[in-house]
Coordinates of N, CA, C and O in Angstrom, one line a residue:
M1 N 0.9 -1.2 0.0 CA 0.0 0.0 0.0 C 0.9 1.2 0.0 O 1.8 1.4 0.8
A2 N 0.6 2.1 -0.9 CA 1.4 3.4 -1.0 C 1.0 4.3 0.2 O 0.0 4.2 0.8
D3 N 2.0 5.2 0.6 CA 1.7 6.1 1.6 C 0.5 7.0 1.2 O 0.6 7.6 0.1
T4 N -0.5 7.1 2.0 CA -1.7 7.9 1.8 C -2.0 8.7 3.0 O -2.0 8.1 4.1
K5 N -2.4 9.9 2.9 CA -2.8 10.7 4.0 C -4.2 10.1 4.4 O -5.0 9.7 3.6
I6 N -4.5 10.2 5.7 CA -5.8 9.7 6.2 C -6.9 10.4 5.5 O -7.9 9.8 5.2
T7 N -6.8 11.7 5.2 CA -7.9 12.4 4.6 C -8.1 12.0 3.1 O -9.1 12.2 2.5
G8 N -7.1 11.2 2.6 CA -7.2 10.7 1.2 C -7.9 9.4 1.1 O -8.1 8.9 0.0
L9 N -8.2 8.7 2.3 CA -8.7 7.4 2.3 C -10.3 7.5 2.1 O -10.9 8.5 2.4
D10 N -10.9 6.4 1.6 CA -12.3 6.3 1.4 C -12.9 6.1 2.8 O -12.4 5.5 3.7
A11 N -14.1 6.7 3.0 CA -14.8 6.6 4.3 C -15.5 5.3 4.4 O -16.0 4.7 3.4
L12 N -15.4 4.7 5.5 CA -16.1 3.4 5.8 C -17.5 3.6 6.1 O -17.9 4.4 7.0
A13 N -18.4 3.0 5.3 CA -19.9 3.2 5.5 C -20.5 2.4 6.6 O -21.4 2.9 7.3
L14 N -19.9 1.2 6.9 CA -20.5 0.4 8.0 C -19.3 -0.3 8.7 O -18.5 -0.9 8.1
L15 N -19.3 -0.2 10.0 CA -18.2 -0.8 10.8 C -18.7 -2.2 11.2 O -19.8 -2.3 11.8
L16 N -17.9 -3.2 10.9 CA -18.2 -4.5 11.3 C -17.3 -4.9 12.5 O -16.2 -4.4 12.6
G17 N -17.7 -5.9 13.3 CA -16.9 -6.4 14.4 C -15.6 -6.9 14.0 O -14.6 -7.0 14.8
T18 N -15.5 -7.4 12.8 CA -14.2 -8.0 12.3 C -13.3 -7.0 11.7 O -12.2 -7.4 11.4
D19 N -13.7 -5.8 11.5 CA -12.8 -4.8 11.0 C -11.6 -4.6 11.9 O -11.8 -4.6 13.1
I20 N -10.4 -4.3 11.4 CA -9.2 -4.2 12.2 C -8.7 -2.8 12.1 O -8.7 -2.1 11.1
F21 N -8.3 -2.3 13.3 CA -7.6 -1.0 13.5 C -6.1 -1.2 13.8 O -5.8 -2.1 14.7
P22 N -5.2 -0.5 13.2 CA -3.9 -0.5 13.7 C -3.7 0.3 15.0 O -4.3 1.3 15.1
V23 N -2.9 -0.2 15.9 CA -2.6 0.5 17.1 C -1.1 0.5 17.3 O -0.4 -0.5 17.2
V24 N -0.6 1.7 17.6 CA 0.9 1.8 17.9 C 1.0 2.0 19.4 O 0.6 2.9 20.0
D25 N 1.6 0.9 20.0 CA 1.8 0.9 21.4 C 3.3 1.2 21.7 O 4.2 0.8 21.0
D26 N 3.5 2.0 22.7 CA 4.9 2.5 23.0 C 5.3 2.2 24.4 O 5.4 3.1 25.2
P27 N 5.4 0.9 24.8 CA 5.8 0.6 26.2 C 7.3 0.8 26.4 O 8.1 0.0 25.9
G28 N 7.7 1.8 27.0 CA 9.1 2.0 27.3 C 9.9 2.6 26.2 O 11.1 2.3 26.1
G29 N 9.3 3.3 25.3 CA 10.0 4.0 24.2 C 10.3 3.2 23.0 O 11.0 3.6 22.1
T30 N 9.8 1.9 22.8 CA 10.0 1.2 21.6 C 8.6 0.9 21.0 O 7.8 0.1 21.4
P31 N 8.3 1.7 19.9 CA 7.0 1.6 19.3 C 6.8 0.2 18.7 O 7.7 -0.4 18.1
L32 N 5.6 -0.3 18.9 CA 5.2 -1.6 18.5 C 3.8 -1.5 17.8 O 2.9 -1.1 18.4
T33 N 3.8 -1.9 16.5 CA 2.5 -1.8 15.8 C 1.7 -3.1 16.1 O 2.3 -4.2 15.8
Q34 N 0.5 -3.0 16.6 CA -0.4 -4.1 16.8 C -1.7 -3.9 16.2 O -1.9 -2.8 15.6
K35 N -2.6 -4.8 16.3 CA -4.0 -4.7 15.7 C -5.0 -5.0 16.8 O -4.8 -5.7 17.7
I36 N -6.2 -4.4 16.6 CA -7.4 -4.7 17.4 C -8.6 -4.7 16.5 O -8.7 -3.9 15.6
T37 N -9.5 -5.6 16.8 CA -10.8 -5.7 16.0 C -11.7 -4.6 16.6 O -11.6 -4.2 17.7
A38 N -12.7 -4.2 15.8 CA -13.7 -3.2 16.2 C -14.5 -3.8 17.4 O -14.8 -3.1 18.3
K39 N -14.8 -5.1 17.3 CA -15.5 -5.7 18.4 C -14.8 -5.6 19.8 O -15.3 -5.3 20.8
N40 N -13.5 -5.9 19.7 CA -12.7 -5.8 21.0 C -12.5 -4.4 21.4 O -12.5 -4.1 22.6
L41 N -12.4 -3.5 20.5 CA -12.3 -2.1 20.9 C -13.5 -1.5 21.5 O -13.5 -0.8 22.5
L42 N -14.7 -1.9 21.0 CA -16.0 -1.3 21.4 C -16.6 -2.0 22.6 O -17.3 -1.4 23.4
T43 N -16.4 -3.4 22.7 CA -17.1 -4.1 23.7 C -16.1 -4.9 24.6 O -16.6 -5.7 25.4
G44 N -14.8 -4.8 24.4 CA -13.9 -5.5 25.2 C -13.9 -7.0 24.8 O -13.5 -7.9 25.6
G45 N -14.4 -7.3 23.7 CA -14.5 -8.7 23.2 C -15.8 -9.4 23.5 O -16.1 -10.5 23.1
A46 N -16.7 -8.7 24.2 CA -18.0 -9.3 24.6 C -18.9 -9.5 23.3 O -18.9 -8.6 22.5
D47 N -19.6 -10.6 23.3 CA -20.5 -10.8 22.2 C -21.8 -10.1 22.4 O -22.6 -9.9 21.5
I48 N -22.1 -9.7 23.6 CA -23.4 -9.1 23.9 C -23.2 -7.8 24.7 O -22.2 -7.6 25.3
I49 N -24.2 -7.0 24.7 CA -24.3 -5.9 25.6 C -25.2 -6.3 26.7 O -26.3 -6.7 26.5
P50 N -24.8 -6.2 28.0 CA -25.6 -6.6 29.1 C -26.9 -5.8 29.1 O -26.9 -4.6 29.1
A51 N -28.0 -6.5 29.1 CA -29.3 -5.9 29.0 C -30.4 -6.9 29.4 O -30.3 -8.1 29.2
A52 N -31.5 -6.4 29.9 CA -32.7 -7.2 30.2 C -33.9 -6.4 30.2 O -33.9 -5.2 30.4
L53 N -35.0 -7.0 29.8 CA -36.4 -6.4 29.9 C -37.3 -7.4 30.4 O -37.5 -8.5 29.9
A54 N -37.9 -7.1 31.6 CA -38.8 -8.1 32.3 C -40.1 -7.4 32.5 O -40.3 -6.2 32.5
Y55 N -41.2 -8.2 32.6 CA -42.5 -7.7 32.8 C -43.4 -8.7 33.6 O -42.9 -9.8 33.9
H56 N -44.6 -8.3 33.9 CA -45.5 -9.2 34.6 C -46.7 -9.4 33.7 O -47.2 -8.4 33.1
N57 N -47.1 -10.6 33.5 CA -48.1 -11.0 32.5 C -49.6 -11.0 33.0 O -50.4 -11.7 32.4
A58 N -49.8 -10.3 34.1 CA -51.2 -10.3 34.6 C -51.3 -9.0 35.5 O -50.3 -8.4 35.9
D59 N -52.6 -8.6 35.8 CA -52.8 -7.4 36.7 C -52.2 -7.8 38.0 O -52.2 -8.9 38.5
Q60 N -51.8 -6.7 38.8 CA -51.4 -6.9 40.2 C -52.1 -5.9 41.0 O -52.1 -4.7 40.7
A61 N -52.8 -6.4 42.1 CA -53.6 -5.6 43.0 C -52.6 -4.9 44.0 O -51.7 -5.4 44.5
I62 N -53.0 -3.6 44.3 CA -52.3 -2.8 45.3 C -53.3 -2.3 46.2 O -54.2 -1.5 45.8
A63 N -53.1 -2.6 47.5 CA -54.0 -2.0 48.5 C -53.8 -0.6 48.7 O -52.7 0.0 48.4
N64 N -54.7 0.2 49.2 CA -54.6 1.6 49.4 C -53.5 1.9 50.4 O -53.3 1.2 51.4
V65 N -52.7 2.9 50.1 CA -51.6 3.4 50.9 C -50.6 2.3 51.3 O -50.2 2.2 52.4
T66 N -50.3 1.5 50.3 CA -49.4 0.4 50.5 C -48.3 0.4 49.4 O -48.7 0.5 48.2
T67 N -47.1 0.3 49.8 CA -46.0 0.3 48.8 C -45.6 -1.1 48.5 O -45.5 -1.9 49.4
I68 N -45.5 -1.4 47.2 CA -45.1 -2.8 46.8 C -43.9 -2.7 45.8 O -43.7 -1.6 45.2
Q69 N -43.1 -3.7 45.8 CA -42.2 -3.9 44.7 C -42.9 -4.8 43.7 O -43.4 -5.9 44.0
L70 N -42.9 -4.4 42.5 CA -43.7 -5.0 41.4 C -43.1 -6.4 41.0 O -41.9 -6.4 40.7
A71 N -43.9 -7.4 41.0 CA -43.4 -8.7 40.6 C -43.2 -8.7 39.0 O -44.0 -8.1 38.3
L72 N -42.2 -9.4 38.6 CA -41.9 -9.4 37.1 C -41.7 -10.9 36.8 O -40.5 -11.4 36.9
N73 N -42.7 -11.6 36.3 CA -42.6 -13.0 36.2 C -42.2 -13.5 34.8 O -42.2 -14.7 34.5
S74 N -42.0 -12.6 33.9 CA -41.7 -13.0 32.5 C -40.6 -12.1 31.9 O -40.3 -11.0 32.5
E75 N -40.0 -12.5 30.8 CA -38.9 -11.7 30.2 C -39.1 -11.6 28.7 O -39.6 -12.5 28.1
V76 N -38.7 -10.5 28.2 CA -38.6 -10.3 26.7 C -37.2 -10.8 26.3 O -37.1 -11.5 25.3
F77 N -36.2 -10.4 27.1 CA -34.8 -10.8 26.8 C -34.0 -10.6 28.1 O -34.3 -9.8 28.9
D78 N -32.9 -11.3 28.2 CA -31.9 -11.2 29.3 C -30.6 -11.7 28.7 O -30.4 -12.9 28.6
T79 N -29.7 -10.8 28.5 CA -28.4 -11.2 27.8 C -27.3 -11.5 28.8 O -26.2 -11.9 28.4
D80 N -27.5 -11.3 30.2 CA -26.4 -11.3 31.1 C -26.8 -11.9 32.5 O -26.2 -11.7 33.5
G81 N -27.9 -12.7 32.5 CA -28.3 -13.3 33.8 C -28.8 -12.3 34.8 O -28.6 -12.4 36.0
I82 N -29.4 -11.2 34.3 CA -29.8 -10.0 35.1 C -31.1 -10.3 35.9 O -31.3 -9.8 37.0
H83 N -32.0 -11.1 35.3 CA -33.3 -11.3 35.9 C -33.6 -12.8 36.1 O -33.1 -13.6 35.3
D84 N -34.2 -13.1 37.2 CA -34.7 -14.5 37.5 C -36.2 -14.4 37.6 O -36.7 -13.6 38.4
T85 N -36.9 -15.2 36.9 CA -38.4 -15.2 36.9 C -39.0 -15.8 38.1 O -40.2 -15.6 38.3
V86 N -38.2 -16.5 39.0 CA -38.7 -17.1 40.1 C -38.2 -16.5 41.4 O -38.9 -15.9 42.2
T87 N -36.9 -16.5 41.6 CA -36.3 -16.0 42.8 C -36.0 -14.5 42.7 O -35.4 -14.0 41.8
N88 N -36.6 -13.8 43.7 CA -36.5 -12.3 43.7 C -36.8 -11.7 42.3 O -36.1 -10.9 41.7
N89 N -38.0 -12.1 41.8 CA -38.3 -11.8 40.4 C -38.7 -10.3 40.3 O -38.9 -9.8 39.1
S90 N -38.7 -9.5 41.3 CA -39.0 -8.1 41.2 C -37.7 -7.4 40.8 O -37.7 -6.2 40.4
R91 N -36.5 -8.1 40.8 CA -35.2 -7.4 40.7 C -34.6 -7.7 39.3 O -34.7 -8.7 38.7
L92 N -33.9 -6.6 38.9 CA -32.9 -6.7 37.8 C -31.6 -6.5 38.5 O -31.3 -5.4 39.1
T93 N -30.7 -7.5 38.5 CA -29.4 -7.5 39.2 C -28.2 -7.3 38.3 O -28.1 -8.1 37.4
C94 N -27.4 -6.3 38.5 CA -26.3 -6.0 37.7 C -25.2 -7.2 37.8 O -24.8 -7.5 38.9
Q95 N -24.8 -7.7 36.7 CA -23.8 -8.7 36.6 C -22.5 -8.2 36.0 O -21.4 -8.8 36.2
T96 N -22.6 -7.1 35.3 CA -21.4 -6.4 34.7 C -21.4 -5.0 35.1 O -22.3 -4.2 34.6
A97 N -20.5 -4.5 35.9 CA -20.5 -3.1 36.3 C -20.4 -2.1 35.2 O -19.8 -2.4 34.1
G98 N -21.0 -1.0 35.4 CA -21.0 0.1 34.4 C -22.2 1.0 34.5 O -23.0 1.0 35.4
K99 N -22.2 2.0 33.5 CA -23.4 2.9 33.5 C -24.5 2.2 32.7 O -24.3 1.7 31.7
Y100 N -25.7 2.3 33.3 CA -26.9 1.7 32.7 C -28.0 2.7 32.5 O -28.2 3.6 33.3
F101 N -28.7 2.6 31.4 CA -29.9 3.3 31.1 C -31.0 2.3 31.7 O -31.1 1.2 31.2
I102 N -31.8 2.8 32.7 CA -32.8 2.0 33.4 C -34.1 2.6 33.1 O -34.3 3.8 33.2
Y103 N -35.1 1.8 32.7 CA -36.4 2.4 32.3 C -37.5 1.5 32.8 O -37.4 0.3 33.0
A104 N -38.7 2.1 33.0 CA -39.8 1.3 33.5 C -41.1 2.0 33.1 O -41.2 3.2 32.7
N105 N -42.2 1.2 33.1 CA -43.5 1.7 32.8 C -44.6 0.9 33.5 O -44.5 -0.3 33.6
V106 N -45.5 1.6 34.1 CA -46.6 1.0 34.8 C -47.9 1.7 34.4 O -47.9 2.9 34.1
Q107 N -49.0 1.0 34.5 CA -50.3 1.6 34.2 C -51.3 1.2 35.3 O -51.6 0.0 35.5
Y108 N -51.8 2.2 36.0 CA -52.8 2.0 37.1 C -54.2 2.0 36.4 O -54.5 2.8 35.5
S109 N -55.1 1.2 37.0 CA -56.5 1.3 36.5 C -57.2 2.5 37.0 O -56.7 3.2 37.9
N110 N -58.3 2.9 36.4 CA -59.0 4.1 36.8 C -59.5 3.9 38.3 O -59.9 2.8 38.7
D111 N -59.6 5.0 39.0 CA -60.1 5.0 40.3 C -60.6 6.4 40.6 O -60.5 7.3 39.8
N112 N -61.2 6.6 41.7 CA -61.9 7.9 41.9 C -61.1 9.0 42.6 O -61.7 10.1 42.8
S113 N -59.9 8.8 43.1 CA -59.2 9.9 43.7 C -57.7 9.5 44.0 O -57.3 8.4 43.8
G114 N -57.0 10.5 44.4 CA -55.6 10.3 44.9 C -54.5 10.3 43.9 O -54.7 10.6 42.7
Y115 N -53.3 10.0 44.4 CA -52.2 10.0 43.5 C -51.8 8.6 43.1 O -52.3 7.6 43.7
R116 N -51.0 8.4 42.0 CA -50.4 7.2 41.6 C -48.9 7.4 41.5 O -48.4 8.4 40.9
R117 N -48.1 6.6 42.1 CA -46.6 6.7 42.2 C -45.9 5.5 41.6 O -46.4 4.4 41.7
A118 N -44.8 5.8 41.0 CA -43.8 4.7 40.6 C -42.4 5.2 40.8 O -42.2 6.4 40.6
S119 N -41.5 4.4 41.2 CA -40.1 4.8 41.3 C -39.2 3.6 41.0 O -39.7 2.4 41.1
I120 N -38.1 3.9 40.5 CA -37.0 2.9 40.3 C -36.2 2.9 41.6 O -35.7 4.0 42.0
W121 N -36.1 1.8 42.3 CA -35.6 1.7 43.6 C -34.3 0.9 43.5 O -34.3 -0.2 43.0
L122 N -33.2 1.4 44.0 CA -31.9 0.8 44.0 C -31.6 0.1 45.3 O -31.6 0.8 46.4
N123 N -31.3 -1.2 45.3 CA -30.9 -1.9 46.5 C -31.8 -1.8 47.7 O -31.3 -1.8 48.8
A124 N -33.1 -1.6 47.4 CA -34.1 -1.4 48.5 C -33.8 -0.3 49.4 O -34.2 -0.3 50.6
T125 N -33.0 0.7 49.0 CA -32.6 1.8 49.9 C -32.8 3.2 49.2 O -32.9 4.2 50.0
T126 N -32.6 3.3 47.9 CA -32.5 4.6 47.3 C -33.4 4.7 46.0 O -33.3 3.9 45.2
H127 N -34.2 5.8 46.0 CA -35.0 6.1 44.8 C -34.1 6.8 43.8 O -33.5 7.8 44.1
I128 N -33.9 6.2 42.6 CA -33.1 6.8 41.6 C -33.9 7.5 40.4 O -33.3 8.2 39.6
A129 N -35.2 7.2 40.4 CA -36.1 7.8 39.5 C -37.5 7.8 40.2 O -37.8 6.8 40.8
F130 N -38.3 8.8 40.0 CA -39.6 8.9 40.6 C -40.6 9.6 39.7 O -40.2 10.6 39.0
R131 N -41.8 9.2 39.7 CA -42.9 9.8 39.0 C -44.2 9.7 39.7 O -44.5 8.6 40.3
Q132 N -45.0 10.8 39.7 CA -46.3 10.7 40.4 C -47.3 11.5 39.5 O -46.9 12.5 38.9
T133 N -48.5 11.1 39.5 CA -49.6 11.8 38.9 C -50.8 11.7 39.7 O -51.0 10.8 40.5
D134 N -51.7 12.7 39.6 CA -52.9 12.7 40.3 C -54.0 12.0 39.5 O -54.0 11.9 38.3
Y135 N -55.1 11.6 40.2 CA -56.2 10.9 39.6 C -56.8 11.7 38.5 O -56.9 12.9 38.5
T136 N -57.2 10.9 37.5 CA -58.0 11.5 36.4 C -59.2 10.6 36.1 O -59.0 9.4 36.1
A137 N -60.3 11.1 35.9 CA -61.5 10.3 35.7 C -61.6 9.7 34.3 O -62.3 8.7 34.1
T138 N -60.9 10.2 33.3 CA -61.0 9.8 32.0 C -59.9 8.8 31.5 O -60.1 8.2 30.5
F139 N -58.8 8.8 32.1 CA -57.7 7.9 31.6 C -57.1 7.1 32.7 O -57.0 7.5 33.9
D140 N -56.6 5.9 32.4 CA -55.8 5.2 33.3 C -54.5 6.0 33.5 O -54.0 6.6 32.6
A141 N -53.9 5.9 34.7 CA -52.7 6.6 34.9 C -51.5 5.8 34.5 O -51.2 4.7 35.0
R142 N -50.8 6.3 33.4 CA -49.6 5.6 32.9 C -48.4 6.4 33.4 O -48.3 7.6 33.1
L143 N -47.5 5.7 34.0 CA -46.2 6.4 34.5 C -45.0 5.7 33.8 O -44.8 4.5 34.0
N144 N -44.3 6.4 33.1 CA -43.0 5.9 32.6 C -41.9 6.7 33.2 O -42.0 7.9 33.4
L145 N -40.8 6.1 33.5 CA -39.7 6.8 34.1 C -38.4 6.1 33.7 O -38.3 4.9 33.3
S146 N -37.3 6.9 33.7 CA -36.0 6.4 33.3 C -34.9 7.2 34.0 O -35.1 8.3 34.5
C147 N -33.7 6.6 34.0 CA -32.5 7.3 34.5 C -31.3 6.6 34.0 O -31.3 5.5 33.4
I148 N -30.2 7.3 34.1 CA -28.9 6.7 33.9 C -28.2 6.6 35.2 O -28.1 7.6 35.9
Y149 N -27.6 5.4 35.5 CA -27.0 5.2 36.8 C -25.9 4.3 36.8 O -25.9 3.3 36.0
D150 N -24.8 4.6 37.5 CA -23.6 3.8 37.6 C -23.9 2.6 38.6 O -24.1 2.8 39.8
L151 N -23.9 1.4 38.1 CA -24.2 0.2 38.9 C -22.9 -0.6 39.1 O -22.1 -0.8 38.2
S152 N -22.8 -1.2 40.3 CA -21.7 -2.2 40.6 C -22.3 -3.6 40.5 O -23.5 -3.7 40.6
V153 N -21.4 -4.6 40.4 CA -21.9 -5.9 40.4 C -22.7 -6.2 41.6 O -22.3 -5.8 42.7
S154 N -23.8 -6.8 41.5 CA -24.8 -7.2 42.6 C -25.7 -6.1 43.0 O -26.7 -6.3 43.7
D155 N -25.6 -4.8 42.5 CA -26.6 -3.8 42.7 C -27.8 -4.3 42.0 O -27.8 -5.0 40.9
Y156 N -29.0 -4.0 42.5 CA -30.3 -4.4 41.9 C -31.2 -3.2 41.9 O -31.2 -2.3 42.7
V157 N -32.1 -3.2 40.9 CA -33.2 -2.2 40.8 C -34.5 -2.9 40.7 O -34.6 -4.1 40.3
E158 N -35.5 -2.2 41.2 CA -36.9 -2.7 41.3 C -37.8 -1.5 40.9 O -37.5 -0.4 41.1
I159 N -39.1 -1.9 40.6 CA -40.1 -0.8 40.5 C -40.9 -0.8 41.8 O -41.4 -1.9 42.2
Q160 N -41.0 0.3 42.4 CA -41.8 0.4 43.6 C -43.0 1.3 43.3 O -42.9 2.3 42.6
C161 N -44.2 0.8 43.7 CA -45.5 1.5 43.4 C -46.3 1.7 44.6 O -46.2 0.9 45.6
R162 N -47.1 2.8 44.5 CA -48.0 3.2 45.7 C -49.1 4.1 45.2 O -48.9 4.8 44.2
H163 N -50.2 4.1 45.8 CA -51.3 5.0 45.5 C -52.1 5.3 46.8 O -51.9 4.6 47.8
N164 N -52.9 6.3 46.7 CA -53.9 6.6 47.8 C -55.3 6.8 47.3 O -55.9 7.8 47.7
G165 N -55.7 5.9 46.5 CA -57.1 6.1 45.9 C -58.2 5.8 46.8 O -59.4 5.9 46.3
G166 N -58.0 5.3 48.0 CA -59.1 5.1 48.9 C -59.5 3.6 49.0 O -60.1 3.2 50.0
S167 N -59.2 2.8 48.0 CA -59.4 1.4 48.0 C -58.4 0.7 47.1 O -57.6 1.4 46.4
G168 N -58.3 -0.6 47.1 CA -57.4 -1.3 46.3 C -57.6 -1.0 44.8 O -58.8 -1.0 44.4
I169 N -56.6 -0.9 44.0 CA -56.7 -0.8 42.6 C -55.6 -1.6 42.0 O -54.7 -2.1 42.6
N170 N -55.7 -1.8 40.7 CA -54.8 -2.7 39.9 C -53.7 -1.9 39.2 O -53.9 -0.9 38.6
L171 N -52.5 -2.5 39.1 CA -51.5 -2.2 38.1 C -51.9 -3.1 37.0 O -51.9 -4.4 37.1
E172 N -52.2 -2.5 35.8 CA -52.8 -3.3 34.7 C -51.7 -3.9 33.8 O -50.7 -3.2 33.5
Y173 N -51.9 -5.1 33.4 CA -51.1 -5.7 32.4 C -51.7 -5.3 31.0 O -52.9 -5.4 30.8
A174 N -50.8 -4.8 30.2 CA -51.1 -4.4 28.8 C -50.0 -4.9 28.0 O -48.8 -4.4 28.1
A175 N -50.2 -5.8 27.1 CA -49.1 -6.5 26.3 C -48.2 -5.4 25.7 O -48.7 -4.4 25.1
S176 N -47.0 -5.6 25.8 CA -45.9 -4.7 25.2 C -45.8 -3.3 25.8 O -45.0 -2.5 25.3
S177 N -46.6 -3.0 26.9 CA -46.5 -1.7 27.4 C -46.6 -1.5 28.9 O -46.1 -0.5 29.4
S178 N -47.0 -2.5 29.6 CA -47.1 -2.4 31.1 C -47.4 -3.7 31.8 O -48.2 -4.5 31.2
P179 N -46.9 -3.9 32.9 CA -45.8 -3.2 33.5 C -44.5 -3.8 33.1 O -44.4 -5.0 32.9
F180 N -43.4 -3.0 33.0 CA -42.1 -3.6 32.7 C -41.0 -2.8 33.3 O -41.2 -1.6 33.7
L181 N -39.8 -3.4 33.4 CA -38.6 -2.8 33.9 C -37.5 -3.3 33.1 O -37.4 -4.5 32.8
G182 N -36.6 -2.4 32.6 CA -35.5 -2.8 31.7 C -34.3 -2.0 32.1 O -34.3 -1.0 32.7
M183 N -33.1 -2.6 31.6 CA -31.9 -1.9 31.8 C -30.9 -2.4 30.7 O -31.0 -3.5 30.3
I184 N -30.1 -1.4 30.3 CA -29.1 -1.8 29.2 C -27.8 -1.0 29.6 O -27.8 0.2 29.9
R185 N -26.7 -1.7 29.5 CA -25.4 -1.1 29.8 C -25.0 -0.2 28.7 O -25.0 -0.6 27.5
I186 N -24.6 1.0 29.0 CA -24.2 2.0 28.0 C -22.8 2.5 28.1 O -22.4 3.3 27.3
G187 N -22.1 2.0 29.1 CA -20.7 2.4 29.2 C -20.0 2.0 30.5 O -20.7 1.4 31.4
D188 N -18.8 2.3 30.6 CA -18.0 2.0 31.9 C -18.3 2.9 33.0 O -18.8 3.9 32.9

């Protein structure tokens, strides 16, 4: 290959995991040219990005002025052993440390008064995202919330829900939209 300035090279339209980058490493003053694949550069060699999306496939009743951690008995996907559908199924547990985009959605049935709350709860001690809405006579209360948070291995998140509608009401199951909790690793 003839010497060519970088600005004279053709632009790559699509980066593949098998594409190779040259790397000049200089340990102790002796330059050494090595190579790294795009996959190893971007993911550290991992075939997957740690992520999970879990949901509950039926309505869940919540008593008035009672806080619950929402059960999640089903999964859309889980690439890193983050969720267990039986043991502690309310939790998504971090298996690979890093920054995560964490998101949730719940839908309360109609009721006649009060607030509806949902929060993303870290390690049963800290709210890292919170949403509340007041009663409306015409619509079910839908709460979606998200955050970016730095998780360590074994940290876990849950959806915590509460209302004060005066009597028990349901968190409604709605295919593909409620209730669910998900997280995806977005960086170190």
